[in-house]
PDB file of C-alpha atoms in Angstrom:
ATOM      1  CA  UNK A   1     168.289  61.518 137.038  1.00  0.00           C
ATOM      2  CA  UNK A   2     165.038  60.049 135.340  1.00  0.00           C
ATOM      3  CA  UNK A   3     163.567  62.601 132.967  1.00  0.00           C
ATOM      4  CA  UNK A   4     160.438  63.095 132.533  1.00  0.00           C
ATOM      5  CA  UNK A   5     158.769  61.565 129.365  1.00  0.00           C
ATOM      6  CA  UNK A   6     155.280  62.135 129.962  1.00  0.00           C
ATOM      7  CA  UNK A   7     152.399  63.305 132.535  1.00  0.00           C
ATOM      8  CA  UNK A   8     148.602  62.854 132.084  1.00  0.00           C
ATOM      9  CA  UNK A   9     146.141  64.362 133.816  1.00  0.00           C
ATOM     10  CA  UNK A  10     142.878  63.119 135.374  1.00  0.00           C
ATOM     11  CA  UNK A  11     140.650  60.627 133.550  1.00  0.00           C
ATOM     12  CA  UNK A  12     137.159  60.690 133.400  1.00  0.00           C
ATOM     13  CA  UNK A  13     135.208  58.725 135.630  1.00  0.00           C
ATOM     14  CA  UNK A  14     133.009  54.986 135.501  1.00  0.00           C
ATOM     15  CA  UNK A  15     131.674  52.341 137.597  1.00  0.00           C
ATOM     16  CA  UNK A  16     133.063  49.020 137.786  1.00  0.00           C
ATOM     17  CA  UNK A  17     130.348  46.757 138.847  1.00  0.00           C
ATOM     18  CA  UNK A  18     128.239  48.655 141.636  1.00  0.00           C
ATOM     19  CA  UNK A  19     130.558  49.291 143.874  1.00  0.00           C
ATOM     20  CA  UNK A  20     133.671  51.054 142.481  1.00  0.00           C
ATOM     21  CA  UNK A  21     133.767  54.667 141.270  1.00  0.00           C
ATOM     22  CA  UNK A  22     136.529  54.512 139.176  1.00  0.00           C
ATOM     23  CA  UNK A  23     139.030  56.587 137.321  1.00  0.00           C
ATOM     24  CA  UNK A  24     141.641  54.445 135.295  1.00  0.00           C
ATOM     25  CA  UNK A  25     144.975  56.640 135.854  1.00  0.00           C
ATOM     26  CA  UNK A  26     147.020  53.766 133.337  1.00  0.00           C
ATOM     27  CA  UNK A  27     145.484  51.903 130.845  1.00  0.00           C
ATOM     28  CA  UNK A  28     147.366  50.322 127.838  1.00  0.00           C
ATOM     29  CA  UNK A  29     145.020  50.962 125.298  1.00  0.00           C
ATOM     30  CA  UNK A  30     145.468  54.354 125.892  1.00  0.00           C
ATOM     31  CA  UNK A  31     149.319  55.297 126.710  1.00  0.00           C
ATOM     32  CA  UNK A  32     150.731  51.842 124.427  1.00  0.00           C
ATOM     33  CA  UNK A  33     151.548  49.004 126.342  1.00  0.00           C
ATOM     34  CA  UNK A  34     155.249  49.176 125.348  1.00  0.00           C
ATOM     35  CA  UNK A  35     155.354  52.642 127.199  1.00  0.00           C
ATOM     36  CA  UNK A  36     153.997  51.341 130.442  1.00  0.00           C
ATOM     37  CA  UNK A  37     155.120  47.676 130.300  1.00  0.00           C
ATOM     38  CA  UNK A  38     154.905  45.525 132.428  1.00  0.00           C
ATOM     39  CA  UNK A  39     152.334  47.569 134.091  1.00  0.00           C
ATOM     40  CA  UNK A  40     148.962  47.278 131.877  1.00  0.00           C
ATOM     41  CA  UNK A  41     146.062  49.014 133.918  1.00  0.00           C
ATOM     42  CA  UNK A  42     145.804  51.644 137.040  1.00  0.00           C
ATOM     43  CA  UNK A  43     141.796  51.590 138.621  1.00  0.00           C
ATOM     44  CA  UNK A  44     141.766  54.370 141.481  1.00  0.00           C
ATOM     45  CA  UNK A  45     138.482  53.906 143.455  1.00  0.00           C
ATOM     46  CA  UNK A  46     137.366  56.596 145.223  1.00  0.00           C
ATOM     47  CA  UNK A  47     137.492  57.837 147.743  1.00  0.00           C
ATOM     48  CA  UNK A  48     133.381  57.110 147.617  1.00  0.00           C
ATOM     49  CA  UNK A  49     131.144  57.380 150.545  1.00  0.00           C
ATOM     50  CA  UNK A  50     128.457  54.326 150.893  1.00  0.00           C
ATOM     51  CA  UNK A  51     125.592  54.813 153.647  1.00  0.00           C
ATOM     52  CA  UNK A  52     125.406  51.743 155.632  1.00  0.00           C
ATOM     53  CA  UNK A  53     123.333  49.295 153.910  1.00  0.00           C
ATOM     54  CA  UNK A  54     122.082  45.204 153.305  1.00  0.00           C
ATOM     55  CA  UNK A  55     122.952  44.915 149.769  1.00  0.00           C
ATOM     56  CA  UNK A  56     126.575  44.131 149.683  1.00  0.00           C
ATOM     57  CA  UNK A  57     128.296  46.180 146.580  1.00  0.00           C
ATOM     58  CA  UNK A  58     130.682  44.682 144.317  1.00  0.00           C
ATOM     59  CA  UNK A  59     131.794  42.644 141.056  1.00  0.00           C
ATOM     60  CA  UNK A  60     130.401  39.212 140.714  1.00  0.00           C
ATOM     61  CA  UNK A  61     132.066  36.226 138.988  1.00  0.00           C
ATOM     62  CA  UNK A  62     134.319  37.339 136.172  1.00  0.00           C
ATOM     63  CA  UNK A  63     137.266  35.663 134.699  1.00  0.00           C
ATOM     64  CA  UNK A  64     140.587  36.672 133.771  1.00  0.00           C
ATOM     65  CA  UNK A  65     143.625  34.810 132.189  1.00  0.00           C
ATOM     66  CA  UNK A  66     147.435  36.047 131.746  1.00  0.00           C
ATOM     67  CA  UNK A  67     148.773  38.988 134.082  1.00  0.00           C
ATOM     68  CA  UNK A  68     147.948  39.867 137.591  1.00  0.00           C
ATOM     69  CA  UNK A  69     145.579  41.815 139.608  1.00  0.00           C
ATOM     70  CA  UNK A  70     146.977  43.529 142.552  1.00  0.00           C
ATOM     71  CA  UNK A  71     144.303  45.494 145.061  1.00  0.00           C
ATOM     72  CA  UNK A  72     145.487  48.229 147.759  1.00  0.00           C
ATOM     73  CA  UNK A  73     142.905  49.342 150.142  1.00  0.00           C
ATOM     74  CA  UNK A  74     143.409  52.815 150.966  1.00  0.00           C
ATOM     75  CA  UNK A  75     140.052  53.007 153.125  1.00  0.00           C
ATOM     76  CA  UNK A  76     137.653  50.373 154.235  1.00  0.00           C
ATOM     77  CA  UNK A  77     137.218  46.504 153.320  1.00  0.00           C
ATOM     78  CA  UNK A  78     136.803  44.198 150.197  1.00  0.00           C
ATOM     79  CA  UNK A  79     136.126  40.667 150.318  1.00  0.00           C
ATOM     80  CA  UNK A  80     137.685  37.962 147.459  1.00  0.00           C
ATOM     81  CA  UNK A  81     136.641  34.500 146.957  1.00  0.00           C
ATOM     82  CA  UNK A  82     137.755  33.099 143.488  1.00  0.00           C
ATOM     83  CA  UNK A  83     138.395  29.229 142.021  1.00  0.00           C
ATOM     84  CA  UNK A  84     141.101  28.035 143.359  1.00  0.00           C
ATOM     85  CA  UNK A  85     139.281  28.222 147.135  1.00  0.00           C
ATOM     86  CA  UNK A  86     141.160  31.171 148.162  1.00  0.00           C
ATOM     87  CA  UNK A  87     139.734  34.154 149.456  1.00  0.00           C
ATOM     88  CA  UNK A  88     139.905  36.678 152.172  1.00  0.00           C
ATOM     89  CA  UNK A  89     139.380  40.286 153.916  1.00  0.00           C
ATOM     90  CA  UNK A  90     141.649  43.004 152.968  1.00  0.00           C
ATOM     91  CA  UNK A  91     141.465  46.298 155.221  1.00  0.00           C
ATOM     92  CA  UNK A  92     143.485  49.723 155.135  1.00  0.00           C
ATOM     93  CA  UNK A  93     146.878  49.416 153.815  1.00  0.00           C
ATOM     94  CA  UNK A  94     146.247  45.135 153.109  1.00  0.00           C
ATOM     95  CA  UNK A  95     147.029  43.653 149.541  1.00  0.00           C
ATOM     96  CA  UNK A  96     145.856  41.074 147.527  1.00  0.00           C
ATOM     97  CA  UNK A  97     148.223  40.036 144.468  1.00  0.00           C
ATOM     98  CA  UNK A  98     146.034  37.253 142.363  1.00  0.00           C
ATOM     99  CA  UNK A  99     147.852  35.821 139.727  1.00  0.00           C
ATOM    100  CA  UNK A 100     145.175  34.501 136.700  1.00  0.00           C
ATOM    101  CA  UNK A 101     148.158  33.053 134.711  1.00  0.00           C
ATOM    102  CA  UNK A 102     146.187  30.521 132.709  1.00  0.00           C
ATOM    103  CA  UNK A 103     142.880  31.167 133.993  1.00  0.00           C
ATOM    104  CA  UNK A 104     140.990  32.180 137.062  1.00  0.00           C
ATOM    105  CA  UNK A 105     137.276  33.068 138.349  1.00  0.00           C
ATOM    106  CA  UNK A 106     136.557  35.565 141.004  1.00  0.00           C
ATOM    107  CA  UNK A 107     134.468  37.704 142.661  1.00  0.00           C
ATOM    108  CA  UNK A 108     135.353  41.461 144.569  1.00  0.00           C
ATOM    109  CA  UNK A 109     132.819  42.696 146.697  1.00  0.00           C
ATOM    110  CA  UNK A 110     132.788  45.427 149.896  1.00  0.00           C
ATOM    111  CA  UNK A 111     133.000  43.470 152.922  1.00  0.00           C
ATOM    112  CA  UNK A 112     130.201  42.639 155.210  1.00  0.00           C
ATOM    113  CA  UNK A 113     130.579  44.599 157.980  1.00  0.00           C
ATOM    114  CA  UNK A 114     131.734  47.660 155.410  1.00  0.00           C
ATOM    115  CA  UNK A 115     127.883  46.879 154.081  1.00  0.00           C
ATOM    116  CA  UNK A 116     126.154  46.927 157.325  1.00  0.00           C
ATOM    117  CA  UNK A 117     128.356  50.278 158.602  1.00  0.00           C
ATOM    118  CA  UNK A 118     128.814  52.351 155.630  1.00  0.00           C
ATOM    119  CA  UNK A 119     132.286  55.117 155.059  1.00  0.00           C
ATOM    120  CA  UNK A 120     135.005  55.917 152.663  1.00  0.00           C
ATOM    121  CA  UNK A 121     136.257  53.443 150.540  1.00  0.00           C
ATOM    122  CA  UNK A 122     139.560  54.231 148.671  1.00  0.00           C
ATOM    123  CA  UNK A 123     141.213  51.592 146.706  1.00  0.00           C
ATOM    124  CA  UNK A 124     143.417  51.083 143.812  1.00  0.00           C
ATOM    125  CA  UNK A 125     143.600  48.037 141.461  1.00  0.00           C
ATOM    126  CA  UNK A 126     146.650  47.394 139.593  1.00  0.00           C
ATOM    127  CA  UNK A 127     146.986  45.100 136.387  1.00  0.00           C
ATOM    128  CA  UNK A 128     150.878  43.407 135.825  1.00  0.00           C
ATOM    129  CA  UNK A 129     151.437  41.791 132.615  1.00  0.00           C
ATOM    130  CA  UNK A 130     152.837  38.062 132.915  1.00  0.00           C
ATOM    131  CA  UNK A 131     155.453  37.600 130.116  1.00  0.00           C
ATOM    132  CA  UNK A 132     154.738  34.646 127.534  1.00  0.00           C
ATOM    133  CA  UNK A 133     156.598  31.573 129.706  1.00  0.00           C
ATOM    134  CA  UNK A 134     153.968  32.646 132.643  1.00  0.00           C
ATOM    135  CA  UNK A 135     150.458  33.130 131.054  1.00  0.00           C
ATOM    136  CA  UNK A 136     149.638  29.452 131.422  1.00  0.00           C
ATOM    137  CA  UNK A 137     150.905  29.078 135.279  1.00  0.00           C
ATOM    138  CA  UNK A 138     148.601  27.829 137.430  1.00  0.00           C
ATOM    139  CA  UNK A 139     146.307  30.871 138.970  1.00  0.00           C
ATOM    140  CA  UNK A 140     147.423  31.706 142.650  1.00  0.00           C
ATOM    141  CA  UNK A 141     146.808  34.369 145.287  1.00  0.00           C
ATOM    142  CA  UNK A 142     148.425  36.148 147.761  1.00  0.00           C
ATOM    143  CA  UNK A 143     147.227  37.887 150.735  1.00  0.00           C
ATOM    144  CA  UNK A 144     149.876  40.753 152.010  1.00  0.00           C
ATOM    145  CA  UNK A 145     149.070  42.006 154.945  1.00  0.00           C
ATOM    146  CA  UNK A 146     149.469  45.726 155.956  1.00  0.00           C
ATOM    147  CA  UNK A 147     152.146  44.521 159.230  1.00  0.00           C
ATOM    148  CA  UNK A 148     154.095  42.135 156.768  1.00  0.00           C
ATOM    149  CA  UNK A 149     154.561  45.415 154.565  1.00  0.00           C
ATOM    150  CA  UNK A 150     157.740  46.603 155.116  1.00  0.00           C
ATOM    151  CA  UNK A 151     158.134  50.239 155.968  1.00  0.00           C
ATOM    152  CA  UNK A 152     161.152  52.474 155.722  1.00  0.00           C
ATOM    153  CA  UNK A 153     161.493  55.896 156.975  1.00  0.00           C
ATOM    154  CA  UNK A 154     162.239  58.803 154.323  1.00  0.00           C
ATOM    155  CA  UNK A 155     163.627  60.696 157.230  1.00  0.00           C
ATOM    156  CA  UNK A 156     162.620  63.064 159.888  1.00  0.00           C
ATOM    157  CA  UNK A 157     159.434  65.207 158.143  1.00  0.00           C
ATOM    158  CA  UNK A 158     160.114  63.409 155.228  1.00  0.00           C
ATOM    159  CA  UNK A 159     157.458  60.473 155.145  1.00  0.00           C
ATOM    160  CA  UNK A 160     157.501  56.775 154.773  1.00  0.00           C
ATOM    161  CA  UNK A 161     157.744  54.455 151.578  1.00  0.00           C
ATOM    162  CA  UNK A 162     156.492  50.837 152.217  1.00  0.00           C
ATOM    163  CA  UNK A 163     157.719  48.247 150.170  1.00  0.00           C
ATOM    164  CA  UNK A 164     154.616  45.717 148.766  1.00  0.00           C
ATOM    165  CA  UNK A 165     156.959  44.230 145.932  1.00  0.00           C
ATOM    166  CA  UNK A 166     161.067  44.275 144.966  1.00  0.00           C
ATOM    167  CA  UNK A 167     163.105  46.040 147.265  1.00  0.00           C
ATOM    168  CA  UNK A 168     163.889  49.865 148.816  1.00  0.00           C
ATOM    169  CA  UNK A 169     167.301  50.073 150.910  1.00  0.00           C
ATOM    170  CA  UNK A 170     167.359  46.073 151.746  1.00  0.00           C
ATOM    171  CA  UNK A 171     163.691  46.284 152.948  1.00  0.00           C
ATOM    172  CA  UNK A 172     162.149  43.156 150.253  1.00  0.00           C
ATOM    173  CA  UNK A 173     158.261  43.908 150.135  1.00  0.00           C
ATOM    174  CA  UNK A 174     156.055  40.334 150.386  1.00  0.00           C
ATOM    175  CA  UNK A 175     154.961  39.721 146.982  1.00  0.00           C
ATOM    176  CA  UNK A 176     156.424  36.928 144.776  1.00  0.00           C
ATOM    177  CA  UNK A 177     156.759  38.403 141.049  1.00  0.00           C
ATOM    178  CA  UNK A 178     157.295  36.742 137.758  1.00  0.00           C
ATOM    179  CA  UNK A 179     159.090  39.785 136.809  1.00  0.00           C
ATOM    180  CA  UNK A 180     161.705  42.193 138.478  1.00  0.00           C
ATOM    181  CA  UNK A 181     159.440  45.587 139.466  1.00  0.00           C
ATOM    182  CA  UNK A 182     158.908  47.674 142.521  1.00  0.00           C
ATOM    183  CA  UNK A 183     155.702  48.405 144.003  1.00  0.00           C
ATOM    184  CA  UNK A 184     156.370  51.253 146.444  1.00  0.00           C
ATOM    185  CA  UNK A 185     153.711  53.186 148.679  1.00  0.00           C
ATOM    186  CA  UNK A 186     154.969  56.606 149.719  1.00  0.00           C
ATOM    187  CA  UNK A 187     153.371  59.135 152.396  1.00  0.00           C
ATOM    188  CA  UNK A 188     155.272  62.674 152.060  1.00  0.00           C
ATOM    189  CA  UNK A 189     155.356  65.301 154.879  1.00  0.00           C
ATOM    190  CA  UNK A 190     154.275  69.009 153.378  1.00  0.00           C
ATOM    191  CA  UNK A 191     157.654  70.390 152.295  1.00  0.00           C
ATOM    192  CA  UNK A 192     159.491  66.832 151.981  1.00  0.00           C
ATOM    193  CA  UNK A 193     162.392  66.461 149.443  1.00  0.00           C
ATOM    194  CA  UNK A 194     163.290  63.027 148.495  1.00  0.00           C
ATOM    195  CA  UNK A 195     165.644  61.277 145.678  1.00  0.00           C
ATOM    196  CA  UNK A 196     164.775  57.763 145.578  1.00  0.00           C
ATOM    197  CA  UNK A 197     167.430  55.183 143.951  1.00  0.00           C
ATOM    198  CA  UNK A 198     165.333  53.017 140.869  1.00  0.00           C
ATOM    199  CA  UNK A 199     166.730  50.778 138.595  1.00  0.00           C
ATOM    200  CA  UNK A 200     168.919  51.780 135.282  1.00  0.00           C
ATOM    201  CA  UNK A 201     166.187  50.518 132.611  1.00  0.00           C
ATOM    202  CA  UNK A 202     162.989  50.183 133.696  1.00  0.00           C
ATOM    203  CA  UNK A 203     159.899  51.682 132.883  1.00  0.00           C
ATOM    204  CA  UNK A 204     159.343  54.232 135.738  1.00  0.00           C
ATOM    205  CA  UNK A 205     155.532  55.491 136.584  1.00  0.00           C
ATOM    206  CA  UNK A 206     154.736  58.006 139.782  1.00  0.00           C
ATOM    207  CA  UNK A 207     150.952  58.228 140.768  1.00  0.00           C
ATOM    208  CA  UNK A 208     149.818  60.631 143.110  1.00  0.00           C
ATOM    209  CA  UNK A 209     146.714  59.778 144.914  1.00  0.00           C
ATOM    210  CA  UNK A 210     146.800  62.807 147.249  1.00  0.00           C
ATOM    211  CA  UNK A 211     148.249  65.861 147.575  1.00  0.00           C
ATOM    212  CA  UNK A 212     150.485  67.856 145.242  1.00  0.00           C
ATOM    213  CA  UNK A 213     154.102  66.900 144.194  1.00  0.00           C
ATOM    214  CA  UNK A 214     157.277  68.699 142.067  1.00  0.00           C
ATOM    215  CA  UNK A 215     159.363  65.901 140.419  1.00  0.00           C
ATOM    216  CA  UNK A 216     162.721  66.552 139.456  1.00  0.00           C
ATOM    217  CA  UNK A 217     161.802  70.421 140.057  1.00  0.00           C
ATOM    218  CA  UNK A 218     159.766  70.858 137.020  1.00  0.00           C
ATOM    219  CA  UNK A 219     156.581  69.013 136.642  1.00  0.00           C
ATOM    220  CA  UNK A 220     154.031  69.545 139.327  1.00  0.00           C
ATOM    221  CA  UNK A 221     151.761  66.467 139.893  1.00  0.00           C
ATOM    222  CA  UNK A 222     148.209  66.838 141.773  1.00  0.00           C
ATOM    223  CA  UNK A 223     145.684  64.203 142.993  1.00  0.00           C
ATOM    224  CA  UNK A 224     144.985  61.425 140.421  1.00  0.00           C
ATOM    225  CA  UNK A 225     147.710  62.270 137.584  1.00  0.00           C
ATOM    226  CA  UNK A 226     150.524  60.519 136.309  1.00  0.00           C
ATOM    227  CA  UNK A 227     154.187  60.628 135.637  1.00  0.00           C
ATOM    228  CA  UNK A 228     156.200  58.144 133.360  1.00  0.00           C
ATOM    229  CA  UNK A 229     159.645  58.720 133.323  1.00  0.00           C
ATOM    230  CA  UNK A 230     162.495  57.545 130.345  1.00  0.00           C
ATOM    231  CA  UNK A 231     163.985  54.361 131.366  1.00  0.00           C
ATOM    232  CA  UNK A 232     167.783  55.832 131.494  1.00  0.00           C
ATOM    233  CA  UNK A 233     168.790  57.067 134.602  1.00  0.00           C
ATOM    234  CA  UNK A 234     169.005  56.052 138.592  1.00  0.00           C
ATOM    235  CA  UNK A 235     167.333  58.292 140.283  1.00  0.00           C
ATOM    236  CA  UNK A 236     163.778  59.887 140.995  1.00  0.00           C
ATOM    237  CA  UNK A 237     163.592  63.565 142.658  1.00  0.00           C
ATOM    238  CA  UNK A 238     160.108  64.198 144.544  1.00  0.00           C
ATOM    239  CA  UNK A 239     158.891  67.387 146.417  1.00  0.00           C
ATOM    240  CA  UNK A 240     155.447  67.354 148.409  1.00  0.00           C
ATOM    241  CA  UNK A 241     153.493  70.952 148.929  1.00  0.00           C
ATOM    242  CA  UNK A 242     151.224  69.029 151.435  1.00  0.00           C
ATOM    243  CA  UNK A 243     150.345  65.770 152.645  1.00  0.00           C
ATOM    244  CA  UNK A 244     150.805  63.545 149.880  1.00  0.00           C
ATOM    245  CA  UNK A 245     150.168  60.006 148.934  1.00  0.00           C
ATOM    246  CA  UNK A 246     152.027  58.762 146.011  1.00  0.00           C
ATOM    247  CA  UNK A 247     152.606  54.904 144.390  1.00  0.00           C
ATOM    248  CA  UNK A 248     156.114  55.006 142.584  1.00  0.00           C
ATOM    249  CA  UNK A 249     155.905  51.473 140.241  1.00  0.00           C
ATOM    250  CA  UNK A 250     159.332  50.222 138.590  1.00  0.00           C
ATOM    251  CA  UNK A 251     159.467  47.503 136.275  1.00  0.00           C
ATOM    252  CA  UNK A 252     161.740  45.521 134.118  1.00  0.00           C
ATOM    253  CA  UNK A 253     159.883  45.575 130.491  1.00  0.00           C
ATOM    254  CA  UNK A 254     158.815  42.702 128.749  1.00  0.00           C
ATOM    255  CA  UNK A 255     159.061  43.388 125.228  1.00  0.00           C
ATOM    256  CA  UNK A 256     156.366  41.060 123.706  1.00  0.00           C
ATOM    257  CA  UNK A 257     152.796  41.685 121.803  1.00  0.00           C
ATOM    258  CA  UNK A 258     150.619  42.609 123.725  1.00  0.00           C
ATOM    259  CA  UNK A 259     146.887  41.536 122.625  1.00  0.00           C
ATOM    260  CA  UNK A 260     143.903  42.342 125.346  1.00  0.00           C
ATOM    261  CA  UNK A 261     140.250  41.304 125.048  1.00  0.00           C
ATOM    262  CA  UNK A 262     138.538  42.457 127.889  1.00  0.00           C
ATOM    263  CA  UNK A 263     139.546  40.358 131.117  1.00  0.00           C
ATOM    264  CA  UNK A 264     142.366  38.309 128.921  1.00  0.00           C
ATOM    265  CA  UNK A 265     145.561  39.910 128.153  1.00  0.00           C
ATOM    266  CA  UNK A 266     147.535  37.938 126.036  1.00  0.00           C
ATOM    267  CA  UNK A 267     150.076  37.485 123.082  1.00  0.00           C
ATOM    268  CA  UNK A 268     147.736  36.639 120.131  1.00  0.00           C
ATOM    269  CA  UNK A 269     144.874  36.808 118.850  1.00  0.00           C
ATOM    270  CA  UNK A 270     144.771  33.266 118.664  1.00  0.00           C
ATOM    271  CA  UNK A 271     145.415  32.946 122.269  1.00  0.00           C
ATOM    272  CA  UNK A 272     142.132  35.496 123.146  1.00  0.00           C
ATOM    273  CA  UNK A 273     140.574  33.325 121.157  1.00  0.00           C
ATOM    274  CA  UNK A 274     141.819  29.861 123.245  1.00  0.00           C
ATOM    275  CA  UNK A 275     141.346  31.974 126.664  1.00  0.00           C
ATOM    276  CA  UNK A 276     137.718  32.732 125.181  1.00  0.00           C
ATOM    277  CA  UNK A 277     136.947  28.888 124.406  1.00  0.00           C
ATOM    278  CA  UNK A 278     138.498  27.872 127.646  1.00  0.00           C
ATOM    279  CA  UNK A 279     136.287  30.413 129.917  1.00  0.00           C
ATOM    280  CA  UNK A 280     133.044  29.325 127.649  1.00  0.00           C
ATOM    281  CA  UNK A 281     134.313  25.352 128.282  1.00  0.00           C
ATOM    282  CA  UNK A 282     134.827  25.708 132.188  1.00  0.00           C
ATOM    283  CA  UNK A 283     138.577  25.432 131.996  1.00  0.00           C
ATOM    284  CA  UNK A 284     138.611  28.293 134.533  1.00  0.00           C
ATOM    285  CA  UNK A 285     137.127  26.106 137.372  1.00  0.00           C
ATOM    286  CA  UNK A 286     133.991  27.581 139.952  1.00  0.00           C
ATOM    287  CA  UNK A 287     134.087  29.480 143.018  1.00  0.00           C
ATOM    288  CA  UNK A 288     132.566  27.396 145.737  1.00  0.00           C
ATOM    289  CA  UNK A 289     129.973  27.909 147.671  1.00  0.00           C
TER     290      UNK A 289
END
């Protein structure tokens, strides 16, 4: 059984652009990046009502260079466009998993019809470090679909666990990694029990977006806290008091500096320094319009 190592409890909120309330549930700066390697950064958004409007919400251009950005809508629509021409709609329970590796530009704004209509938007925004032999890859995206997002029954009034990246009982979730790690998306019934198998080593991390949830029949988790576990051990051990959303992320660590500037996450200082001079020099590329 994992042990608990640590749980924090809700962060304060901030805006991100003007369109995502934000509370940052993992950040490296604050728990170490060694602890929570090779995850970096946690954004939940929301859930935020928006009254149906014209001016379409968002991020504008921004650039990032050497891990990943990985968005999960919870509730209602984002648009992407970034500079390597891809770009796309993501609804409820759709990913996007945008690799910068050696440099990207993009944009993140509330979809148009999301403008025009208005509701709840829920979202989270994950950051995965790339070790050193992928920083400079070339930048890539990925659109996962919610219906290519496998999803495997916990059992009757148990709940469901969908599997976005590595692998739950066989089931492989879409997403192409540069690392091993599990991205898992759990819905608990009120009163569900689970033990979930997770790999001997890696850095384990439970989130609970919703609802309230016992692990390993001690520490009591509630909406927007955090669990990281020690790495020994095979096995997680999860009780729900209500409906409950939860993200359980697994990952092999990657033992290197870790050396962040903003939107670059690197291994240096010298190389925030090249990622800076590259951005400034157009190295990044344009979004096209």
């Amino acid at each position: 059984m994992k042990q608990v190592m640590t749980t924090y409890s809700t962060p304060n909120g901030h805006w991100v652009g003007d369109g995502f309330p934000v509370r940052s549930l993992l950040s490296y700066d604050r728990m170490g990046a060694n602890n929570i390697s090779p995850f970096l950064l946690l954004d939940y958004a929301g859930p935020a009502q928006f009254q149906p409007g014209t001016h379409r919400r968002g991020v504008g251009q921004h650039p990032h260079r050497g891990f990943e950005t990985v968005t999960l809508v919870l509730q209602g629509e984002l648009e992407h466009q970034d500079s390597t021409g891809s770009g796309g709609l993501i609804g409820e329970g759709d990913v996007q998993w945008m690799t910068a590796g050696a440099g990207i530009v993009h944009e993140e704004f509330h979809s148009r019809d999301f403008t025009e209509r208005g509701g709840v938007l829920e979202m989270v925004q994950l950051w995965v470090n790339l070790p050193a032999r992928a920083k400079d890859v070339p930048a890539a995206y990925q659109t996962l679909l919610n219906r290519d997002i496998p999803s495997v029954s916990l059992g009757d009034y148990v709940g469901s666990l969908r599997v976005i990246a590595g692998d739950y009982q066989g089931h492989t979730g879409p997403a192409k990694t540069h690392t091993a790690m599990n991205v898992w998306d759990l819905k608990l019934e009120p009163g569900a029990d689970v033990a979930l198998s997770v790999p001997e080593g890696h850095t384990t991390i439970v989130v609970v977006l919703k609802g309230t949830v016992q692990s390993n029949g001690t520490e009591v988790l509630r909406e927007a806290e955090v669990a990281c576990f020690e790495r020994q051990g095979q096995q997680l051990q999860l009780e729900s008091n209500n409906d409950a959303r939860l993200l359980v992320l697994t990952g092999e660590p990657i033992n290197e500096p870790v050396v962040g500037h903003g939107p670059f996450v690197m291994n240096s200082d010298a190389e925030i320094h090249q990622a800076i001079a590259d951005f400034q020099n157009g190295k990044f590329g344009m979004l096209n319009r």
